[in-house]
Coordinates of C-alpha atoms in Angstrom, one line a residue:
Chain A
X1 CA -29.7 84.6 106.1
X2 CA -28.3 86.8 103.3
X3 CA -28.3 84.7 100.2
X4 CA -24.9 86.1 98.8
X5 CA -23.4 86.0 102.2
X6 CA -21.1 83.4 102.8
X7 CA -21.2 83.9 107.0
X8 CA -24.2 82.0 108.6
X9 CA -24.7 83.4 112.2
X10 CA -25.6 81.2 115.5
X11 CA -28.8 82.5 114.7
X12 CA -29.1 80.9 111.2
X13 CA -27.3 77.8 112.3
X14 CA -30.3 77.5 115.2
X15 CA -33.1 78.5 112.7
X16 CA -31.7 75.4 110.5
X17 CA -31.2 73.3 112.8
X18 CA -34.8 73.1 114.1
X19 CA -35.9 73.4 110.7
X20 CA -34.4 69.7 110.5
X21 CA -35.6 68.7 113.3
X22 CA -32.1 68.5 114.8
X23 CA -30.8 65.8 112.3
X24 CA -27.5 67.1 111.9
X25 CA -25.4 69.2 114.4
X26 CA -24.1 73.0 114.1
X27 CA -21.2 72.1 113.2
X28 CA -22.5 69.5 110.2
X29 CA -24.5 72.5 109.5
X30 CA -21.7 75.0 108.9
X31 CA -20.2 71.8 106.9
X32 CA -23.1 71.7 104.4
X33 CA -23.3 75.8 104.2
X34 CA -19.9 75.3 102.6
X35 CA -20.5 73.0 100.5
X36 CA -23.8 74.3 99.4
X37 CA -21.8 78.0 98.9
X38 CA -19.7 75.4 96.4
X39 CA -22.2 73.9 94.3
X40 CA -24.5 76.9 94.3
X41 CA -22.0 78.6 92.0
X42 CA -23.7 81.5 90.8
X43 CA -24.3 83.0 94.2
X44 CA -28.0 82.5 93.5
X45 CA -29.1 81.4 96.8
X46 CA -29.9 77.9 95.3
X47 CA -28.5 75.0 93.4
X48 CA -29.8 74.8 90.4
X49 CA -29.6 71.1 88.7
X50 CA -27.1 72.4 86.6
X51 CA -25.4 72.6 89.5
X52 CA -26.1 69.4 90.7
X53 CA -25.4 67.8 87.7
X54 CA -21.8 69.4 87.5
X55 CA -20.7 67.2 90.4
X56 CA -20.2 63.9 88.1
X57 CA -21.3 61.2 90.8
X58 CA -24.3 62.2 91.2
X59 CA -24.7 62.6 87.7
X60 CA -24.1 59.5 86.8
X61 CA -26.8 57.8 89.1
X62 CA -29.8 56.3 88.1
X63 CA -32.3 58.3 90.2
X64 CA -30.3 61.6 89.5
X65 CA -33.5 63.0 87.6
X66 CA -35.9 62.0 89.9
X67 CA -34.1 63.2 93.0
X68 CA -33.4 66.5 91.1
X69 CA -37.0 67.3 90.7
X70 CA -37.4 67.5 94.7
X71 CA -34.1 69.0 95.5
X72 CA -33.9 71.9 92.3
X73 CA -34.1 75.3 93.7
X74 CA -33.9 74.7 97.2
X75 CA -32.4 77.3 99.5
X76 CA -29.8 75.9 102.0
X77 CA -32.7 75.5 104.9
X78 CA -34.5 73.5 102.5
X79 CA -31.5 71.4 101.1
X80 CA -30.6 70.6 104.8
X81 CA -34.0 69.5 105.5
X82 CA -33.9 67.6 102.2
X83 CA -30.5 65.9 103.5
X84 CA -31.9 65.1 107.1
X85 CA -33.4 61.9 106.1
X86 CA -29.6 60.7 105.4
X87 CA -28.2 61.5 109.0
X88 CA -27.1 58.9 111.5
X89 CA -30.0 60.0 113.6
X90 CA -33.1 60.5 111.3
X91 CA -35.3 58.0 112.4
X92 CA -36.4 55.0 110.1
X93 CA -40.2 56.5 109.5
X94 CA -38.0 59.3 108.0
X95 CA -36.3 57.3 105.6
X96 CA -39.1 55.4 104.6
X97 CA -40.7 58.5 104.4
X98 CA -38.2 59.4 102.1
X99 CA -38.5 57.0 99.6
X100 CA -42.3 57.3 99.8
X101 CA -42.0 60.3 98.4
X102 CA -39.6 59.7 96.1
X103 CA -42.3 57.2 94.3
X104 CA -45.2 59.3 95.1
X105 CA -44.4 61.5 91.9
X106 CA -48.0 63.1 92.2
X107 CA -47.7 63.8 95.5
X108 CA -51.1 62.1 96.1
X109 CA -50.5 60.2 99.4
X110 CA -50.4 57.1 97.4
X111 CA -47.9 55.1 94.9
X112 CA -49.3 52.8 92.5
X113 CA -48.0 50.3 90.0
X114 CA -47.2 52.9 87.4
X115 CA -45.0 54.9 89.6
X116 CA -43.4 51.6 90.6
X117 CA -42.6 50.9 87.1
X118 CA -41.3 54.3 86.5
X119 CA -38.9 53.7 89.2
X120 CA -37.7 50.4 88.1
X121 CA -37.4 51.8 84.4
X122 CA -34.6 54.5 85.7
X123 CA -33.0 51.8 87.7
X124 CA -32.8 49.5 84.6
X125 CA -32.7 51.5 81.9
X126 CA -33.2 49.7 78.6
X127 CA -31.4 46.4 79.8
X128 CA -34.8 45.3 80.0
X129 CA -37.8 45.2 78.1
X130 CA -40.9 47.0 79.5
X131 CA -42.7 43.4 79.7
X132 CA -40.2 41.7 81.4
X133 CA -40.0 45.0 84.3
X134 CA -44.3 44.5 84.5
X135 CA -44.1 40.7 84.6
X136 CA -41.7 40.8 87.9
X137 CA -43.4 43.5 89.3
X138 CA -46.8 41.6 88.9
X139 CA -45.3 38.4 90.0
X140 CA -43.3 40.2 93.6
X141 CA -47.0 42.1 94.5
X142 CA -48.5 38.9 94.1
X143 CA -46.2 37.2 96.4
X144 CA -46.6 40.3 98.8
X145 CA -50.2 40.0 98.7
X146 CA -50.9 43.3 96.2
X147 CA -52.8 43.3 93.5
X148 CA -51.6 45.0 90.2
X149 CA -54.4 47.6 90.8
X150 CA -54.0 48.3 94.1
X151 CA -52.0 51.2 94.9
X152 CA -49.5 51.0 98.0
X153 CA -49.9 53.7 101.1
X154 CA -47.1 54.9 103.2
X155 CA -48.7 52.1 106.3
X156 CA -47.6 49.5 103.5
X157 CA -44.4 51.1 102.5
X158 CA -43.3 50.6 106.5
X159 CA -44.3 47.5 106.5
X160 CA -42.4 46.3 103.3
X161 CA -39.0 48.2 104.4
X162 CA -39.9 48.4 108.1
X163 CA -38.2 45.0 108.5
X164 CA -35.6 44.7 108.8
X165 CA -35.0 48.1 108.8
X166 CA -33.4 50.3 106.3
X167 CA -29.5 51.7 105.7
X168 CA -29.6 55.2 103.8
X169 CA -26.7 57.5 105.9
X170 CA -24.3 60.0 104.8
X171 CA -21.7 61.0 106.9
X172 CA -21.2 65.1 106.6
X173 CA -17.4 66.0 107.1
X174 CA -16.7 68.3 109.7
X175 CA -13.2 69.8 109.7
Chain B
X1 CA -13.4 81.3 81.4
X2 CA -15.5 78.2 80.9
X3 CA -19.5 79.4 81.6
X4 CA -20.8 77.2 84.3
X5 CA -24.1 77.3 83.9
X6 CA -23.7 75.6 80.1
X7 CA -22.8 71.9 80.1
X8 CA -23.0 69.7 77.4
X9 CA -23.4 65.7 77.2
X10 CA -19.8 65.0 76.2
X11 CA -19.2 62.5 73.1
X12 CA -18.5 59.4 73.3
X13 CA -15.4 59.9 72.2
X14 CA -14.3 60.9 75.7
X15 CA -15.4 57.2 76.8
X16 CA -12.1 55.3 74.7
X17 CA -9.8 57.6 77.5
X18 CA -11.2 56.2 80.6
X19 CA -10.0 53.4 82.6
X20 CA -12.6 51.4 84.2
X21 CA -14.5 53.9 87.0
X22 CA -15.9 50.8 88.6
X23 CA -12.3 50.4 90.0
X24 CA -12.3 53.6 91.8
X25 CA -15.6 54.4 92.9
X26 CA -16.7 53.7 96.5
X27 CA -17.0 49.9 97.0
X28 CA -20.3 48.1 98.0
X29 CA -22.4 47.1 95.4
X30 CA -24.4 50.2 94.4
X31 CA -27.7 48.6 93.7
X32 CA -28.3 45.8 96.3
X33 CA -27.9 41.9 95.6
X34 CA -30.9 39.9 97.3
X35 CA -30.2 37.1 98.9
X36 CA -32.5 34.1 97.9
X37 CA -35.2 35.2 95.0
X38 CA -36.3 38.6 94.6
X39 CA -39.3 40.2 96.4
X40 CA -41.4 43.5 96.5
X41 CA -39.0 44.5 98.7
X42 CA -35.8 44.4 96.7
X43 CA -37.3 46.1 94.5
X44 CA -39.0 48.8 96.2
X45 CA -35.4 49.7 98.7
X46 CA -33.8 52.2 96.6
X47 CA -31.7 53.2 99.4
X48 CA -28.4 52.5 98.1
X49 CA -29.0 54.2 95.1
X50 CA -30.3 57.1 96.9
X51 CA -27.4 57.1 99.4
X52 CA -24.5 57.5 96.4
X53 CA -26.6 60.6 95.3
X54 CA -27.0 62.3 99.3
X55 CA -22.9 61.3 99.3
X56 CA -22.3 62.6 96.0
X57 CA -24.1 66.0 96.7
X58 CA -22.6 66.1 100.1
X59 CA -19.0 65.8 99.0
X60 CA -17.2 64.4 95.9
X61 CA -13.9 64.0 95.1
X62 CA -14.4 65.5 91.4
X63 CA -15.1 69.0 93.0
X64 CA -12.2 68.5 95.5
X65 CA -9.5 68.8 92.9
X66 CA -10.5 71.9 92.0
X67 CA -11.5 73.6 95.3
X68 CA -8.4 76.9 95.8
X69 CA -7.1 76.2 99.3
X70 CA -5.6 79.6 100.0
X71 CA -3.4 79.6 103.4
X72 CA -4.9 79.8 106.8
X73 CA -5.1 83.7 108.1
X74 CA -2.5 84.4 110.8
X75 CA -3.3 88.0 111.5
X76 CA -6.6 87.5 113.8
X77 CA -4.0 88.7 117.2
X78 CA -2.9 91.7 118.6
X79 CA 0.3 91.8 117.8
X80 CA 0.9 89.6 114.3
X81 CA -2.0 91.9 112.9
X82 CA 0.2 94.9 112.8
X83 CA 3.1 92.3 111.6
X84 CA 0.7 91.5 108.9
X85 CA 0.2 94.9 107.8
X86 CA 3.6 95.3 107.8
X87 CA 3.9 92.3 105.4
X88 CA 1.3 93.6 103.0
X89 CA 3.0 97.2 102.6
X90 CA 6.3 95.2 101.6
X91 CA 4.6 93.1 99.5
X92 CA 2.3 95.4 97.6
X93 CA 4.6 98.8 98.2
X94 CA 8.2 97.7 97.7
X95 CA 8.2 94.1 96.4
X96 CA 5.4 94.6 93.8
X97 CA 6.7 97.7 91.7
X98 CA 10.5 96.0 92.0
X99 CA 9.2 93.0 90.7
X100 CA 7.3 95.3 87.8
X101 CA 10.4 96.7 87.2
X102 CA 12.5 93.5 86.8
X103 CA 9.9 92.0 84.5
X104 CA 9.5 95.1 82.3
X105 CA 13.3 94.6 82.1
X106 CA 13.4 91.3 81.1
X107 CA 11.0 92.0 78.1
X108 CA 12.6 94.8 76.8
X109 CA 16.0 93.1 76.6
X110 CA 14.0 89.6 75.2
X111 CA 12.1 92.0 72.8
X112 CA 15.2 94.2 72.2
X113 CA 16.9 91.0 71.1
X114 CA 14.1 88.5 70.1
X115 CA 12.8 90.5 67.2
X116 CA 15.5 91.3 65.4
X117 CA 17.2 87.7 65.3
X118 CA 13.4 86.5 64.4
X119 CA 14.0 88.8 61.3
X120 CA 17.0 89.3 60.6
X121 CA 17.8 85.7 60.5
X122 CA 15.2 84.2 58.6
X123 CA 17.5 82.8 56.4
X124 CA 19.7 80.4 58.8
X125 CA 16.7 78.4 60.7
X126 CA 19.0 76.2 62.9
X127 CA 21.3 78.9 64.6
X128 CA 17.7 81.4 65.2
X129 CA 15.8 78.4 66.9
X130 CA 19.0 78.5 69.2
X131 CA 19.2 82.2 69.8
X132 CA 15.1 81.9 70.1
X133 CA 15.1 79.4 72.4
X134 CA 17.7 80.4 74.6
X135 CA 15.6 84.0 75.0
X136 CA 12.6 82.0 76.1
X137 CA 14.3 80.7 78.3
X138 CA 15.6 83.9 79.6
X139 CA 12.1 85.7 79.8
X140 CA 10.9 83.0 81.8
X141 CA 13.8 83.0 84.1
X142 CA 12.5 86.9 84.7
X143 CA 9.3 85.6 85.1
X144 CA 10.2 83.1 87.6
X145 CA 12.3 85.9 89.3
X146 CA 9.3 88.2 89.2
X147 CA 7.4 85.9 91.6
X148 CA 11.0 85.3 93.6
X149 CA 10.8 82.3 92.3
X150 CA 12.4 79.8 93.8
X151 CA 12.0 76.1 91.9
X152 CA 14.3 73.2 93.4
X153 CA 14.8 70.8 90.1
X154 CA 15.5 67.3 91.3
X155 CA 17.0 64.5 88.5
X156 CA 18.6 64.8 85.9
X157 CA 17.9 67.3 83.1
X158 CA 16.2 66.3 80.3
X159 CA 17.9 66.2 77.3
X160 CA 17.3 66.9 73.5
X161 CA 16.8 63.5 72.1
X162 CA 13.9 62.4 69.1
X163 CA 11.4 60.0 70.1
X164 CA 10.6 61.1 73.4
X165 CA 7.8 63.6 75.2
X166 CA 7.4 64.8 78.4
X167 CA 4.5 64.9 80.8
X168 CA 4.0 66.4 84.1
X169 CA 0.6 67.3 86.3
X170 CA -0.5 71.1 85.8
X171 CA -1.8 73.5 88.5
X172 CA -1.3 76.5 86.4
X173 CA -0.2 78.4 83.2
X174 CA 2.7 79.0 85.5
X175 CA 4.0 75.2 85.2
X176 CA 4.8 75.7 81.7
X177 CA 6.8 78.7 82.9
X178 CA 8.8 77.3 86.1
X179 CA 10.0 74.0 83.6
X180 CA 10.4 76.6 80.3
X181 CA 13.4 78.4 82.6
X182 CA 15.6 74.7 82.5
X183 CA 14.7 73.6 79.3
X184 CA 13.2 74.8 75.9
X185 CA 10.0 72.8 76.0
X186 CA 7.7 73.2 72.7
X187 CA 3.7 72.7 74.8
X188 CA 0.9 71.8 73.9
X189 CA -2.0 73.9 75.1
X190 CA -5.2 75.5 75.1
X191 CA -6.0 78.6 72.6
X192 CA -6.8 81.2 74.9
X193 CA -7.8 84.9 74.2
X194 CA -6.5 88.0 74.8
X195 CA -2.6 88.9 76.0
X196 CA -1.7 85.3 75.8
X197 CA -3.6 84.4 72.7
X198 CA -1.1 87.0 71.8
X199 CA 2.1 85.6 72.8
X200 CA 0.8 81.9 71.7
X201 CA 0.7 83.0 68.1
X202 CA 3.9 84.8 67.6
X203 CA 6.6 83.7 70.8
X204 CA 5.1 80.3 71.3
X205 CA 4.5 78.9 68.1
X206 CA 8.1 79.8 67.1
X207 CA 9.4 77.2 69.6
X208 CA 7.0 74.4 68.1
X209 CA 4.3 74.8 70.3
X210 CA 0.6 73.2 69.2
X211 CA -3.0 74.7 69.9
X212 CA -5.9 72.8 70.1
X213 CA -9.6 74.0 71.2
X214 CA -11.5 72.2 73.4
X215 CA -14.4 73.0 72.0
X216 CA -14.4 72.2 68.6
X217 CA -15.2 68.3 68.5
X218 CA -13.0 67.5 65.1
X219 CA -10.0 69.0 66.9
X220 CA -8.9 65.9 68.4
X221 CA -7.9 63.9 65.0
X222 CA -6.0 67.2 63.9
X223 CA -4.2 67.7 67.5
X224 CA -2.9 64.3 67.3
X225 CA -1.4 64.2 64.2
X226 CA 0.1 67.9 64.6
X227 CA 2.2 65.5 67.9
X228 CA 2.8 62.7 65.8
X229 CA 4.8 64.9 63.3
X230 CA 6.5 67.0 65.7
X231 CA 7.6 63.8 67.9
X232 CA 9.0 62.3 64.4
X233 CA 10.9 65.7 63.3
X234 CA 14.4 65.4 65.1
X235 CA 15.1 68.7 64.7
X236 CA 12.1 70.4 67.2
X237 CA 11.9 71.1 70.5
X238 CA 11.4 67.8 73.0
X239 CA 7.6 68.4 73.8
X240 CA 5.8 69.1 76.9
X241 CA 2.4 67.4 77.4
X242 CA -0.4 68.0 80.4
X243 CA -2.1 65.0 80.3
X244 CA -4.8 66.0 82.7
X245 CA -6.0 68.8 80.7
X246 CA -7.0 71.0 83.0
X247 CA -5.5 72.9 86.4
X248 CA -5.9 70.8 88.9
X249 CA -5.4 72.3 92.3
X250 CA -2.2 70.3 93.3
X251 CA -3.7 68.1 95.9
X252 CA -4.7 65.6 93.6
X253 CA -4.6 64.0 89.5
X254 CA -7.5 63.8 87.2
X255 CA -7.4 60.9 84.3
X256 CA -4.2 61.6 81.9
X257 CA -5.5 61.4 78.5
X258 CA -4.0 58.9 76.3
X259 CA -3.2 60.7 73.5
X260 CA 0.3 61.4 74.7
X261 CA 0.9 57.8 75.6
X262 CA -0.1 56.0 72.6
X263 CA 3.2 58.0 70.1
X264 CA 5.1 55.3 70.4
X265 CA 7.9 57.4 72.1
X266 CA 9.5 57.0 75.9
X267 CA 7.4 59.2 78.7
X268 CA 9.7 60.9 80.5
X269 CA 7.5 62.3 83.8
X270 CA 7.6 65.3 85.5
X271 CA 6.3 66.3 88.7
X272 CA 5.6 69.4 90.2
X273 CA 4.3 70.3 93.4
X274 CA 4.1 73.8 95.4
X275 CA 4.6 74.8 98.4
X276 CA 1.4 76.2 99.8
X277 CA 2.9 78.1 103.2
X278 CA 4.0 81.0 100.7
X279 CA 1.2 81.1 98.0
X280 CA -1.3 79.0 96.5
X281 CA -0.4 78.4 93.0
X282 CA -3.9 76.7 91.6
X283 CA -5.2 78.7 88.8
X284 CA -8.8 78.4 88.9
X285 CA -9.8 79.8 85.8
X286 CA -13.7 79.7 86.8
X287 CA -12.4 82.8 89.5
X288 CA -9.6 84.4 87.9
X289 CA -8.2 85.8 85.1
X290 CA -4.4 84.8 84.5
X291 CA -3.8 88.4 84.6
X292 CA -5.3 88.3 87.8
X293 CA -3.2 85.4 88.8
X294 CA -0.3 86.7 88.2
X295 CA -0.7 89.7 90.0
X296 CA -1.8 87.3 92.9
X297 CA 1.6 85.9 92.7
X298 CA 3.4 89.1 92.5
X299 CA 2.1 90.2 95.6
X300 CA 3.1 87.4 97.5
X301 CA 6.0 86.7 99.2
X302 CA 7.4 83.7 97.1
X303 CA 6.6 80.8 95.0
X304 CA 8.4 77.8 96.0
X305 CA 8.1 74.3 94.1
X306 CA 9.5 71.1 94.0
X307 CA 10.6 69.7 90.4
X308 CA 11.0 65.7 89.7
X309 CA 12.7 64.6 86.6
X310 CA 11.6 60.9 86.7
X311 CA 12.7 58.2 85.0
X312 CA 11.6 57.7 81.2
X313 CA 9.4 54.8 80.7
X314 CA 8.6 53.0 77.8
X315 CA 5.0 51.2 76.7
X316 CA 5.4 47.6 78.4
X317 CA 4.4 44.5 76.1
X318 CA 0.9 44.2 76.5
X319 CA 0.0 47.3 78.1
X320 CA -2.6 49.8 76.6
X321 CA -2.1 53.0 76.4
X322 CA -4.1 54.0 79.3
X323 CA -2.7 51.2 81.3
X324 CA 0.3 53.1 80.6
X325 CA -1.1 56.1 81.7
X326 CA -2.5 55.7 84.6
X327 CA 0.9 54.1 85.7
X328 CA 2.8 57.0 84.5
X329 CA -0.3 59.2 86.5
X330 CA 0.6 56.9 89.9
X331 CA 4.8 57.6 89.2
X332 CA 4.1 61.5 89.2
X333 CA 1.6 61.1 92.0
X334 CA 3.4 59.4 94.5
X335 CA 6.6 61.5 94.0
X336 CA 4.3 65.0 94.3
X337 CA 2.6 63.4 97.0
X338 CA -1.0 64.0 95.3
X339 CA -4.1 61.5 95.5
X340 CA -5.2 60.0 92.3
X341 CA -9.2 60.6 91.6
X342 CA -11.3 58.4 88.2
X343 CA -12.6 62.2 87.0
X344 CA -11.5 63.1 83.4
X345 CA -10.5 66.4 83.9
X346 CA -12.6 67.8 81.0
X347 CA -15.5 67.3 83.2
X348 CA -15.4 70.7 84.1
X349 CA -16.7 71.4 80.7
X350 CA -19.6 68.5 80.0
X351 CA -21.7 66.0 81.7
X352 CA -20.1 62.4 82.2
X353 CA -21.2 60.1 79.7
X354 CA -24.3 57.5 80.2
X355 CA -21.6 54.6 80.4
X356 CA -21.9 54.9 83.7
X357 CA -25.4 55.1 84.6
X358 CA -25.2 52.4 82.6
X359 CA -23.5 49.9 84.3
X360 CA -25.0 49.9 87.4
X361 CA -28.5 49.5 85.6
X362 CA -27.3 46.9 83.7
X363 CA -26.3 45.0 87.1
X364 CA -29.6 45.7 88.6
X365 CA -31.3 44.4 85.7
X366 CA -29.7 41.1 85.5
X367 CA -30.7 40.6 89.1
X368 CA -34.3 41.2 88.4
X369 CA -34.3 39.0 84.7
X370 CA -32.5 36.4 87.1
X371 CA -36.0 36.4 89.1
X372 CA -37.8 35.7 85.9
X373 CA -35.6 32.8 85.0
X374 CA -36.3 30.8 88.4
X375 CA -39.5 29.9 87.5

């Protein structure tokens, strides 16, 4: 797959695809390899978060920054594989996985109460203080049965979201 | 034109032009709203959040407006593939250098005539802005017939009156053109460089026309007084505003600014739409040069476009100014059958403001303060 060429072959489209584990079909594929040939204006062969940041809805969302620092530089096999976990038929470990990751900023297999916090703080922003985000977060791990100290593993994160079940899908337009 | 890879947060003086965004954004509250008192779990489900930002990167309708749709290929058969050949050696062979011919033409005889009444008559203002004017509108009739040209103008002419601007939506430099032909319009427009920087400081500015430069940040304050003079002065040209202030690629409207609704004067819209089956008329200055766009049109087989004169309207009583707008933006919309999109235009150029970002965190933050309260 050339990166300044803007024709994928069956081949490409097939190498993709499994790549993704099949989450989206060829023709959602040849979908995205437009839109990625859009945003990936400087024919680099990746988006840069320039890029990204051009397109002013995503901008403007809270996790923008976070989400950029997985999804900055991919190729288009990578982006696709980055976008599985929003097709109708990723499976729900593959969201959760998703947001486990998203948390997990170290990439240490676990998420503790700091990376929590960070979270809330770009969901919040400065509408509220830093004390008030800890004391909720203290009081709702409580509740759950966490300790402040303890940190969360993925087993925990599907059983927090598990049920009743998450709802995180795009729909990719196919002409 | 514009270098992609450089954006800047815009000011905050781009915020006072916006109508709420909340309006027009997908619906569905973007953080979610927990029934019964918050737990770990509301706070750990990002997953609306995260599904706005897989939507946004999928598809948005910012970069829609300004995506060229060129015209489907027809010469994939047997037989219309030699019939397309044939088209493009008429097109490039025998209609291009005609069309050449007739526009060198045309500016020899405006030149031929322009300078010396611009000269000559320095002395007696009133009958050279009548001579000038009526040679623009010459030149861009030769224009206009250099691209066969050929504009359908519905409603009633405007006419020369004081107190009154006109607005349209813009696809290209060649707008100002196709409505120059009927009626000597004094524009409002981007600075540009080269050839037309040219013709902006000597033609242009002899009609009335005002710069301004998106780029410098004071500009704004200067631009709008430079209108509110020239909409007082009885004597100048009726003036032609672009609201959007940008090319937008005829499928849709950006935000109209609300600089050219708060003069105190009637609107008078103006639509114009093309007709794509001959030639795509969006100027996307990120691709193309307007030299280059023009050439484009010259080599095609026409340009064909719809003008709407539309009734003048007037600031109602208690109506903002970009109340006003946007109802002037829906007036020209519906007639040019384009879809209206929240986008100010000039965020081709810079990043959208934190206002945004920070609405929805203030609404997710009053959920989660609620939770401390129900103690």
């Amino acid at each position: 797959m050339g990166n300044s060429s803007s024709m994928l072959t069956q081949y490409d489209i097939e190498e993709v695809q499994g790549h993704c584990n099949h989450a989206f079909s060829q023709q959602e594929i040849v979908s995205l390899y437009q839109r990625f040939c859009q945003l990936d204006r400087s024919s680099g062969g990746f988006i840069s978060a320039d890029e990204f940041l051009s397109v002013p809805e995503f901008a403007v969302n809270p996790l923008a920054q976070r989400l950029l620092r997985t999804v900055d530089g991919l190729n288009f096999k990578e982006f696709v594989a980055f976008l599985s976990a929003f097709s109708p038929r990723a499976t729900l470990q593959q969201k959760i996985e998703f947001i486990f990751k998203l948390y997990d900023s170290g990439g240490k297999g676990s998420v503790s109460y700091k990376d929590i916090l960070d979270v809330l703080r770009d969901l919040t922003g400065h509408f509220i203080s830093e004390e008030q985000r800890e004391q909720v977060l203290k009081q709702v791990l409580e509740e759950a049965g966490y300790r402040k100290d303890s940190s969360l593993v993925f087993a925990d994160f599907v059983k927090i979201l598990g049920n009743p079940g998450l709802k995180m899908e795009v729909e990719v337009p196919v002409d | 034109m514009s270098d992609p890879g450089k954006l800047n947060t815009s000011s905050s003086e781009l915020d006072l032009d916006r109508p709420n965004i909340e309006d027009y954004l997908p619906s569905g509250t973007s953080i979610h709203e927990p029934h019964g008192q918050l737990r770990l779990r509301d706070l750990l489900d990002i997953s609306p959040t995260l599904t706005e930002a897989a939507g946004a990167i999928i598809d948005d309708s910012f970069t829609r407006c300004f995506k060229s749709n060129p015209p489907e290929p027809w010469n994939w058969n047997v037989y219309l593939f030699p019939l397309w050949c044939c088209g493009v050696v008429v097109r490039y062979g025998i209609l291009f250098p005609v069309r050449v011919i007739v526009l060198a033409i045309g500016w020899i005889i405006f030149l031929s005539a322009y300078i010396p009444v611009h000269v000559l008559l320095k002395g007696h203002d009133k009958l050279r802005k009548k001579i000038e004017r009526y040679l623009v509108e010459l030149i861009c009739s030769f224009f206009v017939a250099s691209w066969t040209g050929v504009v359908k103008y519905h409603g009633p002419r405007p006419s020369m009156r004081p107190k009154q601007v006109f607005v349209s939506n813009h696809t290209s430099m060649i707008d100002f053109i196709v409505l120059e032909q009927m009626t000597p319009f004094a524009v409002i427009m981007q600075k540009h460089p080269g050839w037309v920087g040219l013709l902006q400081s000597t033609i242009l500015d002899s009609l009335g026309c005002i710069w301004f430069n998106r780029s410098e940040a004071k500009d704004r304050e200067t631009v709008a007084k430079k209108l509110r003079d020239h909409v007082q002065g009885s004597d100048n040209n009726p003036l032609l505003i672009f609201p959007e202030g940008t090319c937008v690629n005829n499928h849709y409207t950006v935000m109209f600014k609300k600089g050219a609704f708060e003069l105190g004067c009637t609107v008078c819209p103006i639509a114009v739409k093309y007709n794509k089956i001959f030639v795509d008329a969006f100027w996307n200055s990120r691709k193309q040069s307007f030299t280059m766009h023009l050439l484009q049109l010259m080599t095609s087989w026409a340009v064909v476009c719809d003008v709407w004169y539309l009734e003048p309207q007037t600031l109602k009583p208690g109506e903002t100014a970009i109340e006003f707008a946007e109802r002037v933006r829906d007036i020209i919309s519906v007639r040019a059958g384009l879809k209206m999109v929240p986008w100010d235009g000039y965020l081709k150029y810079s990043r959208p403001s934190p206002k945004h970002r920070e609405q929805k965190q203030q609404s997710f933050a009053e959920t989660i303060l609620r939770r401390l309260e129900e103690q």
